[in-house]
Tab-separated table of C-alpha atoms in Angstrom:
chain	number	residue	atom	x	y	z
A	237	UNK	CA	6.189	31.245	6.453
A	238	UNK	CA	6.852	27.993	8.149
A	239	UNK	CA	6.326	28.807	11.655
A	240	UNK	CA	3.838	28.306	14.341
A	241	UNK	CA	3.167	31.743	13.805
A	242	UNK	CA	1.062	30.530	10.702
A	243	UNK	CA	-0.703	28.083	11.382
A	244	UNK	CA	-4.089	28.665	11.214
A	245	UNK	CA	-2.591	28.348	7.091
A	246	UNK	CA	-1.486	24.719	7.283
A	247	UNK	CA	-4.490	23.921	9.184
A	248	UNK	CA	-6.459	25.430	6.460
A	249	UNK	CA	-4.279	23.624	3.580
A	250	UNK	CA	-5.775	20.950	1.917
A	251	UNK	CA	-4.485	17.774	2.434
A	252	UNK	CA	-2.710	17.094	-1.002
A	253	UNK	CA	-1.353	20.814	-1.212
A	254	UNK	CA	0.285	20.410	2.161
A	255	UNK	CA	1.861	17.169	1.127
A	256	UNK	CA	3.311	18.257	-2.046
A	257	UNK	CA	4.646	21.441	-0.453
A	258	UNK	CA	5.856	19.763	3.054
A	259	UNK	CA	6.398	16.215	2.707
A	260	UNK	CA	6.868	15.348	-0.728
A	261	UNK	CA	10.134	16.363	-1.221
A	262	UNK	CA	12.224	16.779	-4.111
A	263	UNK	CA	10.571	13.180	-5.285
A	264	UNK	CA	8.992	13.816	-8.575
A	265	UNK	CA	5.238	14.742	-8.232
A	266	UNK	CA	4.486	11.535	-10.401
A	267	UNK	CA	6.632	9.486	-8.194
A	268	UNK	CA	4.985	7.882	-4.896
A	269	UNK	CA	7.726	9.413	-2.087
A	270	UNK	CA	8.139	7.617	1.336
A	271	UNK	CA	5.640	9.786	3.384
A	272	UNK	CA	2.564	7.217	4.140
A	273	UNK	CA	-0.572	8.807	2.523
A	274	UNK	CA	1.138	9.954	-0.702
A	275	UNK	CA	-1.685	11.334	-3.019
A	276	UNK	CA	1.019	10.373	-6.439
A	277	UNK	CA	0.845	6.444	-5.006
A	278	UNK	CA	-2.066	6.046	-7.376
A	279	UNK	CA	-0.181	7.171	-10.426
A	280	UNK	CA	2.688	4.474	-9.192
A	281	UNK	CA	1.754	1.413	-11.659
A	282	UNK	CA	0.163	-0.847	-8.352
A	283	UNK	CA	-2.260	-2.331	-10.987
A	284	UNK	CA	0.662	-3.687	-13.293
A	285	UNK	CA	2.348	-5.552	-10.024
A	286	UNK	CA	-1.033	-7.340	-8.913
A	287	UNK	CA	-1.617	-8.438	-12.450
A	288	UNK	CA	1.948	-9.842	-12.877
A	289	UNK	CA	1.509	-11.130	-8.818
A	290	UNK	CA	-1.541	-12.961	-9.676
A	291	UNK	CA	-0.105	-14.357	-12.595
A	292	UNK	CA	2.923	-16.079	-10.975
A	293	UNK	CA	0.660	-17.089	-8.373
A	294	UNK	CA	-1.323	-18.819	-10.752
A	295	UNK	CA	1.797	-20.565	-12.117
A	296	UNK	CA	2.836	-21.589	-8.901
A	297	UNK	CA	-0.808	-23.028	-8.269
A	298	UNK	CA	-0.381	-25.103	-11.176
A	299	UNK	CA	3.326	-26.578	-10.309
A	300	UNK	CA	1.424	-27.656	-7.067
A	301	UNK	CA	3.415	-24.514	-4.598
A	302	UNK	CA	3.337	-25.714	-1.292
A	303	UNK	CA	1.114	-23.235	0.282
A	304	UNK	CA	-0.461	-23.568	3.435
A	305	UNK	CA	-3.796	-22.041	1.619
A	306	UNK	CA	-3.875	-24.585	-1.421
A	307	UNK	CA	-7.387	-24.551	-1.373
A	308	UNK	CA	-9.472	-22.312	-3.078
A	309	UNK	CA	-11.262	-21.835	0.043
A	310	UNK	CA	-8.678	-21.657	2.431
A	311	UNK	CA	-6.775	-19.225	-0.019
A	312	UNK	CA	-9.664	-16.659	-0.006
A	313	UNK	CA	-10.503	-17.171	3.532
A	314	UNK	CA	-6.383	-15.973	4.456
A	315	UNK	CA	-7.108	-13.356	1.809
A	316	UNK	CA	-9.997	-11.677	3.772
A	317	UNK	CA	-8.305	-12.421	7.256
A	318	UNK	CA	-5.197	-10.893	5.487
A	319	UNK	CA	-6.797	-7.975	4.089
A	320	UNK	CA	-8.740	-7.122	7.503
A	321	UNK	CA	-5.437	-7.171	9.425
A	322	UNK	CA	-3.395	-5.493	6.776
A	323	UNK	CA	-2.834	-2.581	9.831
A	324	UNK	CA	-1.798	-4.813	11.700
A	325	UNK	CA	1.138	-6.146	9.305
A	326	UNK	CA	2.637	-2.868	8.399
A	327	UNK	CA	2.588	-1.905	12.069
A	328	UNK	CA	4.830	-5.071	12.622
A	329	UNK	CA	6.784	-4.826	9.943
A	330	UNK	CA	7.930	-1.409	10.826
A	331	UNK	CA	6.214	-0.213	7.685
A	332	UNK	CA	3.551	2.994	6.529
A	333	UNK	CA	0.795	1.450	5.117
A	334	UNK	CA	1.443	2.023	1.184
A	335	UNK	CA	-1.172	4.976	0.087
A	336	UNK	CA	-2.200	2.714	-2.745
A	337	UNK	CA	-4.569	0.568	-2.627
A	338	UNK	CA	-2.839	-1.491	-5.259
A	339	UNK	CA	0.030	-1.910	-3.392
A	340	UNK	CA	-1.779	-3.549	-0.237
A	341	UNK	CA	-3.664	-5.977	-2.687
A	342	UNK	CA	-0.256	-6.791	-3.916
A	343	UNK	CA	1.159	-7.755	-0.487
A	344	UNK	CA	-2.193	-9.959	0.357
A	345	UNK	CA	-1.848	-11.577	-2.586
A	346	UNK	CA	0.924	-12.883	-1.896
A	347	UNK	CA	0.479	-13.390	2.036
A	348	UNK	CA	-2.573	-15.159	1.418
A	349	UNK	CA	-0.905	-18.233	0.496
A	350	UNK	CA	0.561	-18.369	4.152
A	351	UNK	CA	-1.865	-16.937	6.038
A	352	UNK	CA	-3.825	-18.557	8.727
């Protein structure tokens, strides 16, 4: 049934069904596989790594890290400017856009304190 023959059917297929049956692979449906858009990249623990990002950030903050962005200010100015050219970075980096949202906050984090 996978031919152009049927297609009218995978146009018709809901997003998430056609992912799991097409694109996800043998990855485990709880798993986030590496197809950008992955519906499981919620269920991936993003929320775990931003806590435990902004936690060493705040360590390094207080050992006076050498960041470009040591300013309040300046650090959530680059965070904004980061966040609204996120595209932008994973298109340069040769990367898909991670499907969750936790992930991308994880990577501004971070990027924020470099960031002009």
């Amino acid at each position: 049934m996978r031919d152009a023959a049927h297609y009218e059917v995978f146009e018709g297929m809901h997003y998430v069904c056609f992912h799991y049956e097409f694109e996800h692979g043998d990855t485990d449906v709880d798993a986030e596989c590496p197809a950008g858009g992955c519906p499981s990249a919620s269920l991936a623990g993003g929320r775990d790594n931003v806590i435990a990002t902004a936690r060493e950030l705040a360590l390094e903050a207080a050992g006076g890290a050498p960041w470009q962005n040591a300013t309040l200010h300046d650090y959530l100015d680059a965070l904004g400017a980061w966040l609204a050219d996120s595209g932008g970075y994973y298109k340069n980096s040769d990367r898909v856009p991670p499907g969750n949202g936790w992930d991308v906050m994880n990577d501004a984090l971070r990027a924020a304190t470099q960031h002009r």
